[in-house]
Amino acid sequence: MDAIDRRILACLQEDATQPLDALAAQVGLSPSPLWRRIRKLEEAGVIVRRVALLDPDRLNVGVTVFVMVRTSRHEADWARHFCEAVSKIPEVVELWRMSGQVDYLLRVVVPDIAAYDRVYKRLIAVADLYDVSSSFAMERIKNTTALPLDYA
């Protein structure tokens, strides 16, 4: 990966809907070589997919809850079942297996506390859990999907 690839990625992270000609002008290539580089980045798995970012407030899911799950079960079958079941809950938009005091961290988006309570009840029905604690986000200070490219 070279500086041109990093510029392409930076531009795509900012706005992947740009016309190819506009993107080519930004990175200093003509459209054909640019398209070849994009395809190469896709084939290498660097570009995983192109998506639209939606406004959670306008979709009535402006409440973000971080849910910390601790379990006393660490068998592979239990973990697979738990992760598959939790992944099917649409309000859970991120699921992370963690090190340290918490085994799993979930990011949940809902319209209000009552909706979160319904998600919580579905979550605790999924598997035997030792502890589930929730923290409601008060303010979104930084929220980006753009990854740093200096390490690539």
Short mmCIF file of C-alpha atoms in Angstrom, two decimals:
data_model
loop_
_atom_site.label_atom_id
_atom_site.label_comp_id
_atom_site.label_asym_id
_atom_site.label_seq_id
_atom_site.Cartn_x
_atom_site.Cartn_y
_atom_site.Cartn_z
CA MET A 1 0.00 0.00 0.00
CA ASP A 2 1.43 3.36 -0.99
CA ALA A 3 0.54 7.02 -0.43
CA ILE A 4 -1.91 7.02 -3.35
CA ASP A 5 -3.79 4.03 -1.91
CA ARG A 6 -3.98 5.82 1.44
CA ARG A 7 -5.35 8.96 -0.27
CA ILE A 8 -7.94 6.83 -2.08
CA LEU A 9 -8.98 5.23 1.20
CA ALA A 10 -9.16 8.58 2.99
CA CYS A 11 -11.41 10.00 0.25
CA LEU A 12 -13.64 6.91 0.22
CA GLN A 13 -13.96 6.98 4.00
CA GLU A 14 -15.13 10.57 3.75
CA ASP A 15 -17.60 9.99 0.88
CA ALA A 16 -17.80 6.71 -1.03
CA THR A 17 -20.57 8.06 -3.27
CA GLN A 18 -18.29 10.45 -5.18
CA PRO A 19 -18.24 10.01 -8.94
CA LEU A 20 -15.11 8.23 -10.15
CA ASP A 21 -13.96 11.34 -12.05
CA ALA A 22 -14.16 13.52 -8.92
CA LEU A 23 -12.32 10.94 -6.83
CA ALA A 24 -9.66 10.55 -9.52
CA ALA A 25 -9.05 14.31 -9.52
CA GLN A 26 -8.70 14.33 -5.72
CA VAL A 27 -6.04 11.61 -5.68
CA GLY A 28 -4.23 12.68 -8.85
CA LEU A 29 -5.03 9.72 -11.10
CA SER A 30 -7.13 9.21 -14.20
CA PRO A 31 -10.31 7.15 -13.71
CA SER A 32 -9.02 3.84 -15.15
CA PRO A 33 -5.94 3.48 -12.91
CA LEU A 34 -8.03 4.67 -9.96
CA TRP A 35 -10.67 2.02 -10.62
CA ARG A 36 -7.95 -0.67 -10.88
CA ARG A 37 -6.54 0.41 -7.51
CA ILE A 38 -9.98 0.37 -5.89
CA ARG A 39 -10.67 -3.13 -7.26
CA LYS A 40 -7.26 -4.27 -5.98
CA LEU A 41 -8.03 -2.87 -2.51
CA GLU A 42 -11.39 -4.67 -2.56
CA GLU A 43 -9.83 -7.96 -3.68
CA ALA A 44 -7.20 -7.65 -0.92
CA GLY A 45 -9.98 -7.23 1.64
CA VAL A 46 -8.91 -3.70 2.61
CA ILE A 47 -12.21 -2.29 1.37
CA VAL A 48 -14.75 -4.62 2.94
CA ARG A 49 -17.95 -2.96 1.72
CA ARG A 50 -19.48 0.41 0.93
CA VAL A 51 -22.41 1.50 3.06
CA ALA A 52 -24.63 4.46 3.85
CA LEU A 53 -24.29 5.98 7.31
CA LEU A 54 -27.66 6.79 8.81
CA ASP A 55 -28.69 9.36 11.43
CA PRO A 56 -29.87 7.43 14.51
CA ASP A 57 -31.95 10.36 15.80
CA ARG A 58 -33.93 10.61 12.57
CA LEU A 59 -34.57 6.86 12.74
CA ASN A 60 -35.75 7.05 16.36
CA VAL A 61 -32.83 5.06 17.79
CA GLY A 62 -30.94 7.97 19.33
CA VAL A 63 -30.36 6.33 22.71
CA THR A 64 -27.08 4.41 22.88
CA VAL A 65 -26.52 1.87 25.62
CA PHE A 66 -23.24 0.13 26.34
CA VAL A 67 -23.92 -3.26 27.89
CA MET A 68 -21.22 -5.12 29.78
CA VAL A 69 -21.77 -8.87 30.08
CA ARG A 70 -19.91 -11.17 32.40
CA THR A 71 -20.33 -14.92 32.29
CA SER A 72 -19.02 -17.85 34.27
CA ARG A 73 -19.22 -20.02 31.14
CA HIS A 74 -16.28 -20.05 28.75
CA GLU A 75 -16.89 -23.18 26.68
CA ALA A 76 -16.69 -22.82 22.90
CA ASP A 77 -20.26 -24.11 22.35
CA TRP A 78 -21.67 -21.67 24.90
CA ALA A 79 -19.77 -18.75 23.34
CA ARG A 80 -20.87 -19.70 19.82
CA HIS A 81 -24.52 -19.98 20.91
CA PHE A 82 -24.36 -16.67 22.83
CA CYS A 83 -22.74 -14.75 19.96
CA GLU A 84 -25.11 -16.16 17.34
CA ALA A 85 -28.18 -15.37 19.45
CA VAL A 86 -27.06 -11.86 20.39
CA SER A 87 -26.13 -11.14 16.76
CA LYS A 88 -29.76 -11.74 15.81
CA ILE A 89 -30.99 -8.90 18.05
CA PRO A 90 -31.21 -5.96 15.61
CA GLU A 91 -30.76 -3.30 18.30
CA VAL A 92 -27.32 -4.74 19.09
CA VAL A 93 -25.17 -2.96 16.53
CA GLU A 94 -21.80 -4.01 17.94
CA LEU A 95 -20.71 -7.10 19.88
CA TRP A 96 -17.17 -7.42 21.18
CA ARG A 97 -15.44 -10.21 23.14
CA MET A 98 -13.23 -8.50 25.69
CA SER A 99 -10.30 -9.16 27.97
CA GLY A 100 -10.35 -8.07 31.60
CA GLN A 101 -13.31 -7.79 33.95
CA VAL A 102 -15.98 -7.82 31.23
CA ASP A 103 -16.39 -10.78 28.87
CA TYR A 104 -18.56 -9.09 26.22
CA LEU A 105 -19.32 -5.48 25.38
CA LEU A 106 -22.40 -4.61 23.34
CA ARG A 107 -23.46 -1.33 21.79
CA VAL A 108 -27.24 -1.15 21.64
CA VAL A 109 -29.33 1.56 19.97
CA VAL A 110 -32.96 2.10 20.98
CA PRO A 111 -35.51 4.92 21.14
CA ASP A 112 -35.92 4.92 24.95
CA ILE A 113 -35.43 3.06 28.22
CA ALA A 114 -38.57 0.96 27.75
CA ALA A 115 -37.22 -0.30 24.43
CA TYR A 116 -33.89 -1.08 26.07
CA ASP A 117 -35.71 -3.04 28.78
CA ARG A 118 -37.24 -5.23 26.06
CA VAL A 119 -33.76 -5.79 24.56
CA TYR A 120 -32.39 -6.56 28.03
CA LYS A 121 -35.08 -9.20 28.60
CA ARG A 122 -34.24 -10.82 25.25
CA LEU A 123 -30.54 -10.70 26.11
CA ILE A 124 -30.86 -12.43 29.47
CA ALA A 125 -33.08 -15.10 27.90
CA VAL A 126 -30.33 -15.98 25.39
CA ALA A 127 -27.96 -17.70 27.81
CA ASP A 128 -26.94 -18.10 31.43
CA LEU A 129 -25.15 -14.86 32.33
CA TYR A 130 -23.30 -14.00 35.53
CA ASP A 131 -23.79 -10.23 35.34
CA VAL A 132 -25.25 -7.70 32.92
CA SER A 133 -24.73 -3.99 33.52
CA SER A 134 -25.70 -1.09 31.31
CA SER A 135 -24.46 2.44 30.83
CA PHE A 136 -26.50 4.97 28.87
CA ALA A 137 -24.48 7.35 26.71
CA MET A 138 -25.19 10.95 27.67
CA GLU A 139 -23.47 12.70 24.76
CA ARG A 140 -21.79 11.62 21.54
CA ILE A 141 -18.48 13.49 21.50
CA LYS A 142 -16.69 11.68 18.69
CA ASN A 143 -18.28 9.16 16.37
CA THR A 144 -16.49 8.14 13.21
CA THR A 145 -16.20 5.14 10.99
CA ALA A 146 -12.96 6.45 9.45
CA LEU A 147 -9.93 4.37 10.38
CA PRO A 148 -6.48 5.93 10.81
CA LEU A 149 -4.38 5.25 7.73
CA ASP A 150 -0.91 6.17 9.04
CA TYR A 151 -0.23 2.56 10.05
CA ALA A 152 -1.14 1.00 6.70
#
